[in-house]
mmCIF file of C-alpha atoms in Angstrom:
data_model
loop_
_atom_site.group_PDB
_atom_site.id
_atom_site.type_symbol
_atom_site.label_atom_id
_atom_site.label_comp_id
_atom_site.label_asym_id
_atom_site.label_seq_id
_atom_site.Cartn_x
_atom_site.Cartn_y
_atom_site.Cartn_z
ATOM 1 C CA UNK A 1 -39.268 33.682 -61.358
ATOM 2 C CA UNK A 2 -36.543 33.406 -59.017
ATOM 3 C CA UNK A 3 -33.540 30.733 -59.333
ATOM 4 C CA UNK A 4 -32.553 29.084 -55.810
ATOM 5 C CA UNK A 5 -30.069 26.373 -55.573
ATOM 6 C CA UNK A 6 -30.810 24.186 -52.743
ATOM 7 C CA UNK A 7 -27.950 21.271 -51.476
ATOM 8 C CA UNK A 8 -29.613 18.693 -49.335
ATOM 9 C CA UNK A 9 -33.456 17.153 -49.238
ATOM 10 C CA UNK A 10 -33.518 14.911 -46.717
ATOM 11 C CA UNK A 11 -35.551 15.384 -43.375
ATOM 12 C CA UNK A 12 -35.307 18.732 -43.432
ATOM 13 C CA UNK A 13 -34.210 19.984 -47.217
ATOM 14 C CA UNK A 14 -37.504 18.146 -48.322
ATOM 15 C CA UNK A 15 -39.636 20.616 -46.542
ATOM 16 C CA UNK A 16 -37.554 23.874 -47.200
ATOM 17 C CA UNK A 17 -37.800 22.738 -50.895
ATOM 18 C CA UNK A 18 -41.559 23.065 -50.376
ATOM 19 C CA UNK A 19 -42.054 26.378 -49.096
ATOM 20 C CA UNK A 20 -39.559 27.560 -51.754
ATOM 21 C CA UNK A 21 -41.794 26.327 -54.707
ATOM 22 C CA UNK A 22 -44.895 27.674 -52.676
ATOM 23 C CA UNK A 23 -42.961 31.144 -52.550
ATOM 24 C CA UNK A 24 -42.470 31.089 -56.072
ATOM 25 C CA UNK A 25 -39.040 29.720 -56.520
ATOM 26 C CA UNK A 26 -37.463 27.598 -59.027
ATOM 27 C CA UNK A 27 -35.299 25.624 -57.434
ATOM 28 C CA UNK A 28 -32.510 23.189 -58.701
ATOM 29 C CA UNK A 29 -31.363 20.618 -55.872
ATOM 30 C CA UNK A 30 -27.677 19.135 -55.401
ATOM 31 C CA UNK A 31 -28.374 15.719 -53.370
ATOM 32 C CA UNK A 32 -25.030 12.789 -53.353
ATOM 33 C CA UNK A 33 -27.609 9.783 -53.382
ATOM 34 C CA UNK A 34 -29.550 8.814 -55.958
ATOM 35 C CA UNK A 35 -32.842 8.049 -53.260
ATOM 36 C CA UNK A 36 -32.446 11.854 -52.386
ATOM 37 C CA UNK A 37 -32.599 13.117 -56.064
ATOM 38 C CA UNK A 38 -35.839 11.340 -57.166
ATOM 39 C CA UNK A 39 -37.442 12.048 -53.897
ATOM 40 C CA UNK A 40 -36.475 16.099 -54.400
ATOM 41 C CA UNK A 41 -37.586 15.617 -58.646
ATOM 42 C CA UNK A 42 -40.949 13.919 -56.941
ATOM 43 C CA UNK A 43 -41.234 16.762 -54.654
ATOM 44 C CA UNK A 44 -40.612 19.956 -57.670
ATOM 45 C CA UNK A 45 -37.388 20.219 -58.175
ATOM 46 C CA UNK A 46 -36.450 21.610 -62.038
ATOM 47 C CA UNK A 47 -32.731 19.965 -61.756
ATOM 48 C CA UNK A 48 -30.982 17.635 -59.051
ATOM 49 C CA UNK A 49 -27.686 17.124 -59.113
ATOM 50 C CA UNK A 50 -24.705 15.148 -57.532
ATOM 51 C CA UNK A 51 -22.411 17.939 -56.042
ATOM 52 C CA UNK A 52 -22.417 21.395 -55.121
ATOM 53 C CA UNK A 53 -20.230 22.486 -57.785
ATOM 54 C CA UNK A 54 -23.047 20.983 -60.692
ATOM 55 C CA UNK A 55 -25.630 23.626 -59.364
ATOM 56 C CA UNK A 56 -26.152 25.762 -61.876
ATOM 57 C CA UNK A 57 -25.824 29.568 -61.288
ATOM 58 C CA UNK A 58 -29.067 31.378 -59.378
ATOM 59 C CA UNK A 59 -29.621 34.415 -57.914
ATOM 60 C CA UNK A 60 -28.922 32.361 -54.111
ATOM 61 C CA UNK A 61 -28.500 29.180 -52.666
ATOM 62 C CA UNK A 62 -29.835 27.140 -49.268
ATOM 63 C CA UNK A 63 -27.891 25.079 -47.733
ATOM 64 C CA UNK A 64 -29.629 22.017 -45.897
ATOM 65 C CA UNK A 65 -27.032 19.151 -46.139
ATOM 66 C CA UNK A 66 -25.795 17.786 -42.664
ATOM 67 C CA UNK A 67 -24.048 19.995 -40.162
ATOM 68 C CA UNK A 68 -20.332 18.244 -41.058
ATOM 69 C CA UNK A 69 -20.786 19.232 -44.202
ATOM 70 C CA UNK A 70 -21.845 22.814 -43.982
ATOM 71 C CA UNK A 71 -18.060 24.270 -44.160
ATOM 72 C CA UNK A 72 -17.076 22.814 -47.182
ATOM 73 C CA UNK A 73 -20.664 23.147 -48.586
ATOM 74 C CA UNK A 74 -20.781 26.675 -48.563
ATOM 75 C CA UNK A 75 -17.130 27.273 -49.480
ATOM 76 C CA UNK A 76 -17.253 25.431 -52.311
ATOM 77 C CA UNK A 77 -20.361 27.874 -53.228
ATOM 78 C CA UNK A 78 -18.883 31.541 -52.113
ATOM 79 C CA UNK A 79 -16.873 32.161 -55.019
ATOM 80 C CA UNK A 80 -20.536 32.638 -57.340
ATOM 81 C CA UNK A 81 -20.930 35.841 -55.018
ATOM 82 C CA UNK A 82 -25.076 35.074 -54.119
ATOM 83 C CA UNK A 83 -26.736 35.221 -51.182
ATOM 84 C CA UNK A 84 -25.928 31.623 -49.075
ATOM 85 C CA UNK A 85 -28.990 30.487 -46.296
ATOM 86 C CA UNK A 86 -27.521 27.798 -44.073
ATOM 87 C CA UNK A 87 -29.073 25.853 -41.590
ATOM 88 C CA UNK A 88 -28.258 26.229 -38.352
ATOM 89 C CA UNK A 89 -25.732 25.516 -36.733
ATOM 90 C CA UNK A 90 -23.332 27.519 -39.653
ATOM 91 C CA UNK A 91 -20.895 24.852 -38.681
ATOM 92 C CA UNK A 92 -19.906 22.500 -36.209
ATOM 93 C CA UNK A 93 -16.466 24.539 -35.428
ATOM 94 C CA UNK A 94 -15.252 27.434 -34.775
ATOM 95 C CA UNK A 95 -12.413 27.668 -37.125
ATOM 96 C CA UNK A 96 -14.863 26.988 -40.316
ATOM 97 C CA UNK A 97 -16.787 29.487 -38.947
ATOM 98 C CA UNK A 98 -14.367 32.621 -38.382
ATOM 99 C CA UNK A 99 -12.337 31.412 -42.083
ATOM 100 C CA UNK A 100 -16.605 31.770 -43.606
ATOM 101 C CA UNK A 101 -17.154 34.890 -41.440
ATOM 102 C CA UNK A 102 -13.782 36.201 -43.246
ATOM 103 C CA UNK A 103 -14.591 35.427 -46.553
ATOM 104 C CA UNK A 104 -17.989 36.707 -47.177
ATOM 105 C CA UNK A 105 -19.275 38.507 -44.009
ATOM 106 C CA UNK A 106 -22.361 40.035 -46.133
ATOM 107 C CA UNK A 107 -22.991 36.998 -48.308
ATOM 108 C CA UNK A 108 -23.907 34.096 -45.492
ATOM 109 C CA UNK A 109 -26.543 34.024 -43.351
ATOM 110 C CA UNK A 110 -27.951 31.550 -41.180
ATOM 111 C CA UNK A 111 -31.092 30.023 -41.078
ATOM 112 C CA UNK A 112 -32.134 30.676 -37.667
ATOM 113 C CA UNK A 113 -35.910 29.729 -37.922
ATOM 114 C CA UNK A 114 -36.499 30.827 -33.786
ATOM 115 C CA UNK A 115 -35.759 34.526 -35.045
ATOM 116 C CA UNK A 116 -38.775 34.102 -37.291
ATOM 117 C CA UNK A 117 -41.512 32.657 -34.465
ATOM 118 C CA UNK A 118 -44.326 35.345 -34.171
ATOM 119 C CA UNK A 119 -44.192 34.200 -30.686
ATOM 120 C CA UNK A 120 -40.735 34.908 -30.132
ATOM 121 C CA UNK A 121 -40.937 38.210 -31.518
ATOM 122 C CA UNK A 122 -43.901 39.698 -29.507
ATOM 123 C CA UNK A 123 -41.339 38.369 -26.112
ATOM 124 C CA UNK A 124 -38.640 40.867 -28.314
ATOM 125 C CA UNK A 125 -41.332 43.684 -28.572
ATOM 126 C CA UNK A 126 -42.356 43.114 -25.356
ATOM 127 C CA UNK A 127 -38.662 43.069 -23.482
ATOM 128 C CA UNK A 128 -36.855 45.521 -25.401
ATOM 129 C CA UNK A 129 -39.896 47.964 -25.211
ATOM 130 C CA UNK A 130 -39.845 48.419 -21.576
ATOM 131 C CA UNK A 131 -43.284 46.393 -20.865
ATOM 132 C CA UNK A 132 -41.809 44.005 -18.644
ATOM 133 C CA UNK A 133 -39.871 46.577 -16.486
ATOM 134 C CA UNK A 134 -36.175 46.043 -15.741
ATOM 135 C CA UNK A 135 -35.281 42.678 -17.525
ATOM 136 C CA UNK A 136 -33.911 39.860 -15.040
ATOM 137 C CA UNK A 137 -34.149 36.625 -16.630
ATOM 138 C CA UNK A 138 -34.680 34.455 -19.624
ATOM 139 C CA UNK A 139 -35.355 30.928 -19.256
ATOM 140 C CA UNK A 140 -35.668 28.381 -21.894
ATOM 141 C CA UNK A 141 -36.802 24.707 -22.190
ATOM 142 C CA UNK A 142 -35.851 22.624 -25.195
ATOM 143 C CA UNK A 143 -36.831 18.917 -24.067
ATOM 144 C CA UNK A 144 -37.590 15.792 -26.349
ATOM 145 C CA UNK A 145 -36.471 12.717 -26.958
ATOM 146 C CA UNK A 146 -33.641 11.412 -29.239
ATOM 147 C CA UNK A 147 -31.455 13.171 -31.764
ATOM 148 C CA UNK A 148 -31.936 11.924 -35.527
ATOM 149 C CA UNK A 149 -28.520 13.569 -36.383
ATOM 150 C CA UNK A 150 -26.225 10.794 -37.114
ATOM 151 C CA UNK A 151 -23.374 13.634 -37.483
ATOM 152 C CA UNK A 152 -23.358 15.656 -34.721
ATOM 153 C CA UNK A 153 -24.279 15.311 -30.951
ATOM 154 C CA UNK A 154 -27.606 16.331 -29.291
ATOM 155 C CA UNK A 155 -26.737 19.683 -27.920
ATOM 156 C CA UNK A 156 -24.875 20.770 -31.446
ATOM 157 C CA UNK A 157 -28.580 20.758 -33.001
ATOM 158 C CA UNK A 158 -30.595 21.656 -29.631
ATOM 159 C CA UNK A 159 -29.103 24.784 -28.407
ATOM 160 C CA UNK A 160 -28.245 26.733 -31.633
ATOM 161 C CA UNK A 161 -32.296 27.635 -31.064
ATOM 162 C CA UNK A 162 -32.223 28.685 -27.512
ATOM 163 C CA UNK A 163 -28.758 30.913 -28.231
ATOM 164 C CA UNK A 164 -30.738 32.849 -31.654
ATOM 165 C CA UNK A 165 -33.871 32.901 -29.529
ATOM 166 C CA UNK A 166 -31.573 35.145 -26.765
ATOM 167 C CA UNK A 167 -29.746 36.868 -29.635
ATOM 168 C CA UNK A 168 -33.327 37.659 -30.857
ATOM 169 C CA UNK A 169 -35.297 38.407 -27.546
ATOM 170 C CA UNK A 170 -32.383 40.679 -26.251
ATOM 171 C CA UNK A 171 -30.234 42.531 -28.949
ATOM 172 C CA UNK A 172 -27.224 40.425 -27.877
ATOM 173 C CA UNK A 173 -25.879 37.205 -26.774
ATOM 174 C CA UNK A 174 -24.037 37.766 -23.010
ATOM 175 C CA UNK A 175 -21.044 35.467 -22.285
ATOM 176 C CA UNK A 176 -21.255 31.465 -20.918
ATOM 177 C CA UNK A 177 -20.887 31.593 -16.788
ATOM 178 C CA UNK A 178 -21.676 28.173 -16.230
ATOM 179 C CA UNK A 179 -22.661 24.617 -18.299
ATOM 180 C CA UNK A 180 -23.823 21.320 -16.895
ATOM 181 C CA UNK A 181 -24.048 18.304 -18.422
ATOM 182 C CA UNK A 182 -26.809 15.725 -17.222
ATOM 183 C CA UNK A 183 -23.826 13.530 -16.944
ATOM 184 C CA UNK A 184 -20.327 13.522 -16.808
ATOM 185 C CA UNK A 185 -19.017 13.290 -20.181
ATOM 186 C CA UNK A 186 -22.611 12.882 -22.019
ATOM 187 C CA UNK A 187 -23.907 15.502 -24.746
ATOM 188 C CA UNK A 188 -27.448 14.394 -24.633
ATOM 189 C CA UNK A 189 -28.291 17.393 -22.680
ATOM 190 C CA UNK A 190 -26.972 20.322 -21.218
ATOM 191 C CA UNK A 191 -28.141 23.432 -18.257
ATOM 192 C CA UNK A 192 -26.048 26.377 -19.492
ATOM 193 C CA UNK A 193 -26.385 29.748 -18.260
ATOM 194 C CA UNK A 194 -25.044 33.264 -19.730
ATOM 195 C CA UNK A 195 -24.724 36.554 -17.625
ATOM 196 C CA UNK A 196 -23.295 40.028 -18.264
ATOM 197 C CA UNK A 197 -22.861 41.630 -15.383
ATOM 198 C CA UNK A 198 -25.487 44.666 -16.132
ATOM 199 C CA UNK A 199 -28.005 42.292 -17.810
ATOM 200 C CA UNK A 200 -30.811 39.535 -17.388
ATOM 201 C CA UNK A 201 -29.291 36.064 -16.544
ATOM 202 C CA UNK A 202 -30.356 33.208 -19.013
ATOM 203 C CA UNK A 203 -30.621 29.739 -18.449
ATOM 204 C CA UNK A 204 -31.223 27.307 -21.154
ATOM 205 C CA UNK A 205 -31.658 23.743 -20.692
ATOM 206 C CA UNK A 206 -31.586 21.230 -23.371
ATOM 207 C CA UNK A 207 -31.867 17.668 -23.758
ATOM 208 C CA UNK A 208 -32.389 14.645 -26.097
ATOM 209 C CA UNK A 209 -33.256 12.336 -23.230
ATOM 210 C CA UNK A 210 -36.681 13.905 -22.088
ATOM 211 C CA UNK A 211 -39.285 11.239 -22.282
ATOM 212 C CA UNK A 212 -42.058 14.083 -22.826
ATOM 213 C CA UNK A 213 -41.301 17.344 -24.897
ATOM 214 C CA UNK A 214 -41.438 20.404 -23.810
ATOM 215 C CA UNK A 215 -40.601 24.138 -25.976
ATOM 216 C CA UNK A 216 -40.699 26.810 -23.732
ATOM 217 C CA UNK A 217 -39.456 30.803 -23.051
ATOM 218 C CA UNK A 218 -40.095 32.684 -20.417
ATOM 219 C CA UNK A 219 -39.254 36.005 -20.111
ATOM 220 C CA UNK A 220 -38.817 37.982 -16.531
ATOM 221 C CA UNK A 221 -39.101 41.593 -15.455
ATOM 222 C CA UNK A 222 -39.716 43.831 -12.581
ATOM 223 C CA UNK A 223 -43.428 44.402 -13.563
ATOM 224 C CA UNK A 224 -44.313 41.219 -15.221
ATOM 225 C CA UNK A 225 -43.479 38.228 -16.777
ATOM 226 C CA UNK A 226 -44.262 36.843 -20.387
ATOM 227 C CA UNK A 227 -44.207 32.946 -21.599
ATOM 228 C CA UNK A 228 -44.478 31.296 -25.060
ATOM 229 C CA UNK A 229 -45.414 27.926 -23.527
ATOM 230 C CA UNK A 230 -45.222 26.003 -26.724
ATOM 231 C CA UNK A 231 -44.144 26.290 -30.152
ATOM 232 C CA UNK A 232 -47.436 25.882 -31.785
ATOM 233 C CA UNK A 233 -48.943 28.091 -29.386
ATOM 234 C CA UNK A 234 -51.016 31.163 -30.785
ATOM 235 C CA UNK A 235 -50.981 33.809 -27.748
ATOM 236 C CA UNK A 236 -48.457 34.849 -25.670
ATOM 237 C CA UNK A 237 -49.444 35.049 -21.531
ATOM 238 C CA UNK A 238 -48.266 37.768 -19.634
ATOM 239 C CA UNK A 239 -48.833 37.578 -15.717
ATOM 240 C CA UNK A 240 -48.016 40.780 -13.335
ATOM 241 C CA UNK A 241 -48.545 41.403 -9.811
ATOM 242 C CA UNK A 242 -51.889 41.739 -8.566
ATOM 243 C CA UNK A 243 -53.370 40.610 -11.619
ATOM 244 C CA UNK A 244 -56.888 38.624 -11.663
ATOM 245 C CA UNK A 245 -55.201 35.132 -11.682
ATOM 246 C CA UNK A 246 -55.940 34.866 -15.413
ATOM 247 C CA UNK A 247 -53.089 36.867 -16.906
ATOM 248 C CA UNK A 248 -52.941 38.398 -20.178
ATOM 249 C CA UNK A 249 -53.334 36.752 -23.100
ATOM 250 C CA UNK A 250 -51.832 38.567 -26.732
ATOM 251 C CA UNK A 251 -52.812 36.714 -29.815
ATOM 252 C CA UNK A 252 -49.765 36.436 -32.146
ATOM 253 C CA UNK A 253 -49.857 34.569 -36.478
ATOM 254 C CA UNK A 254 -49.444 30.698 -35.776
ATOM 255 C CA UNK A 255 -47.530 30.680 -39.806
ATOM 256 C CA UNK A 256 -44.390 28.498 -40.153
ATOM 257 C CA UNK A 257 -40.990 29.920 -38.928
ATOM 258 C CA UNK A 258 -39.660 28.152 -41.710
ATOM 259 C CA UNK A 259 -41.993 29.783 -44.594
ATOM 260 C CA UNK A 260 -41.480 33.345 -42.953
ATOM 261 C CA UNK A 261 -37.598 32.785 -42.854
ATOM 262 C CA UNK A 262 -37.355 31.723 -46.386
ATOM 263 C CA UNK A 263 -40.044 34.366 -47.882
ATOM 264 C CA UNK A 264 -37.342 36.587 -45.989
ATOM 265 C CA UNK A 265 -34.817 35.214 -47.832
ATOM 266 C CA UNK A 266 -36.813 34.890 -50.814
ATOM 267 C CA UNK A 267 -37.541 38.843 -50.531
ATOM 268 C CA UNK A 268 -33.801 39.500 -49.857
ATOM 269 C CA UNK A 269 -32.686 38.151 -53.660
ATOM 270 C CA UNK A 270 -35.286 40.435 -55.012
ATOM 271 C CA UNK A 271 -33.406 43.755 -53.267
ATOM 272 C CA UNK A 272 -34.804 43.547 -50.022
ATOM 273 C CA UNK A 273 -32.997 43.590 -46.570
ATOM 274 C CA UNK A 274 -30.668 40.776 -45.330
ATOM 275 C CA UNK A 275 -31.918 38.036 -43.169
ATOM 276 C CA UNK A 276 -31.782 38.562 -39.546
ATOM 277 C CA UNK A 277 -28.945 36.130 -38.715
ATOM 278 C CA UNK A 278 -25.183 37.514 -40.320
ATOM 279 C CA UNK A 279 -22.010 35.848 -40.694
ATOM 280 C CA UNK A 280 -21.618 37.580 -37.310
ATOM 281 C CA UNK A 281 -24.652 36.377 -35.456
ATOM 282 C CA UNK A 282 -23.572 32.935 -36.611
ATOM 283 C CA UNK A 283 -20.227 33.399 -35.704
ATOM 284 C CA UNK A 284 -20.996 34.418 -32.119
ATOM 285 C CA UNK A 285 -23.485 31.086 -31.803
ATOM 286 C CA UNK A 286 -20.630 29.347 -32.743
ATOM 287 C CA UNK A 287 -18.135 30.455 -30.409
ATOM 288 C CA UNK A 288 -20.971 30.466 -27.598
ATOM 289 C CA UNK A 289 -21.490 26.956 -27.656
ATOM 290 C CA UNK A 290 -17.812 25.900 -27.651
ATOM 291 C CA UNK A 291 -17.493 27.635 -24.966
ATOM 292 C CA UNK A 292 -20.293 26.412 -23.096
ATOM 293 C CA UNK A 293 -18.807 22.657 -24.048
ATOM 294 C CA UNK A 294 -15.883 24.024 -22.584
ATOM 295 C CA UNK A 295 -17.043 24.966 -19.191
ATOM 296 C CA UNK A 296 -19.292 21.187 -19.323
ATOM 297 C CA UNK A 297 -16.359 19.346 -20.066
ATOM 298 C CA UNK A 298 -17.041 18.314 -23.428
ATOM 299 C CA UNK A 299 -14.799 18.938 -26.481
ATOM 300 C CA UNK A 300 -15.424 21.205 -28.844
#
């Protein structure tokens, strides 16, 4: 059975702790609070623990603690030399990023869960693989209301998903043009946009302060379009010219991002390939949305 250290089980660390035990793991959970260790010995957990540093050793560790903490969290866990999953975003700077990048390019990953969307990766298929025609634009919706992330602002947690999704969808992640916040100085929401000059432009629009919520991605071509029009959805619709009003509908698996990223990971510890998000890939998300809080007028 396989060891996995996991540090956090609060909103989110309770459910990753699930589908680790339902994959098999063994899992020994570093919480600070006292609440956060009974609920993760109450939800499986073979050890809890105070700090990082008490873990004991396992073959790789997931790190689900809040996004301030995520730096220090996984340095304090690269000198073991295992795997490290971290929740998105890798960190809330770009300094702690590039100084983890530089340390252990091949040992982090991120845990991008959009990569993992059956949804999202039929849009890939269908936009790399020529279906679509010439690619000319990506547009994505990520709408709700509130942020429950005491730590970091809105668009920190929001748009890390849109950026993977592009990373994902296209092979690459083209450079910030343009960023709008809803209002001057607020980062409840954001309208950025990223263009190369030879590729699709892609809009993404965020927000915190949508009183109904809305998950969207549309991809457009010269032949046709494609839309995942909801998270939970289980077909993709493609519409093309001419067509009979009704589109085409392709069926895609309606299983968890979340239990397909970590049975990724899961499969990685055992000798299989790395998960889909690098040091890099993080890296680049990173230094994508400080930029794009750059061009909104928002610090870093």
């Amino acid at each position: 059975m396989i060891q996995v250290g996991l540090v956090g089980c609060g909103r989110w660390g309770r459910h990753i702790l699930r589908d680790l035990r339902s994959l098999g793991a063994e899992v020994s959970v570093c919480v600070p609070s006292e609440e956060g260790r009974a609920r993760a010995r109450d939800l499986g957990a073979v050890s809890v623990h105070a700090r990082p540093e008490d873990l004991p050793e396992a073959a790789g560790y997931v790190v689900a603690s809040p996004t301030v903490t995520h730096a220090a969290v996984v340095e304090a866990l690269i000198p073991r030399g295992r795997p490290i999953y971290v929740e998105r975003p890798r960190t809330g700077a770009t300094a702690s990023a590039e100084r983890i990048l530089r340390a252990a390019p091949n040992q982090v990953f991120c845990m991008d869960k959009w990569r993992w969307h059956p949804g999202i990766e039929m849009l890939r298929d269908l936009a790399r693989g020529g279906a679509l025609g010439e690619l000319r634009a990506l547009r994505s919706f990520r709408l709700g209301w509130g942020n429950p992330h005491a730590d970091v602002d809105a668009i920190w947690i929001l748009i890390p998903h849109d950026l993977s999704i592009t990373l994902e969808v296209l092979g690459t992640l083209p450079p910030a043009v343009a960023a709008f916040t809803a209002a001057p100085g607020r980062a409840d929401g954001l309208l950025a946009v990223l263009e190369a000059p030879d590729g699709p432009r892609v809009t993404l629009e965020v927000s915190a302060e949508h009183p109904v919520s809305r998950r969207a991605l549309t991809v457009i071509g010269s032949t046709g379009s494609a839309q995942l029009g909801d998270s939970y959805d289980d077909a993709v619709l493609i519409r093309r010219p001419g067509d009979d009003g009704r589109g085409e509908k392709i069926q895609v698996s309606t299983e968890f991002p979340l239990l397909r990223e970590l049975r990724g990971f899961m499969e990685h510890l055992a000798g299989g390939p790395p998960p889909r998000s690098s040091a890099a890939d993080a890296s680049e998300v990173v230094r994508r949305i400080a930029e794009l809080r750059a061009l909104a007028g928002l610090p870093a």
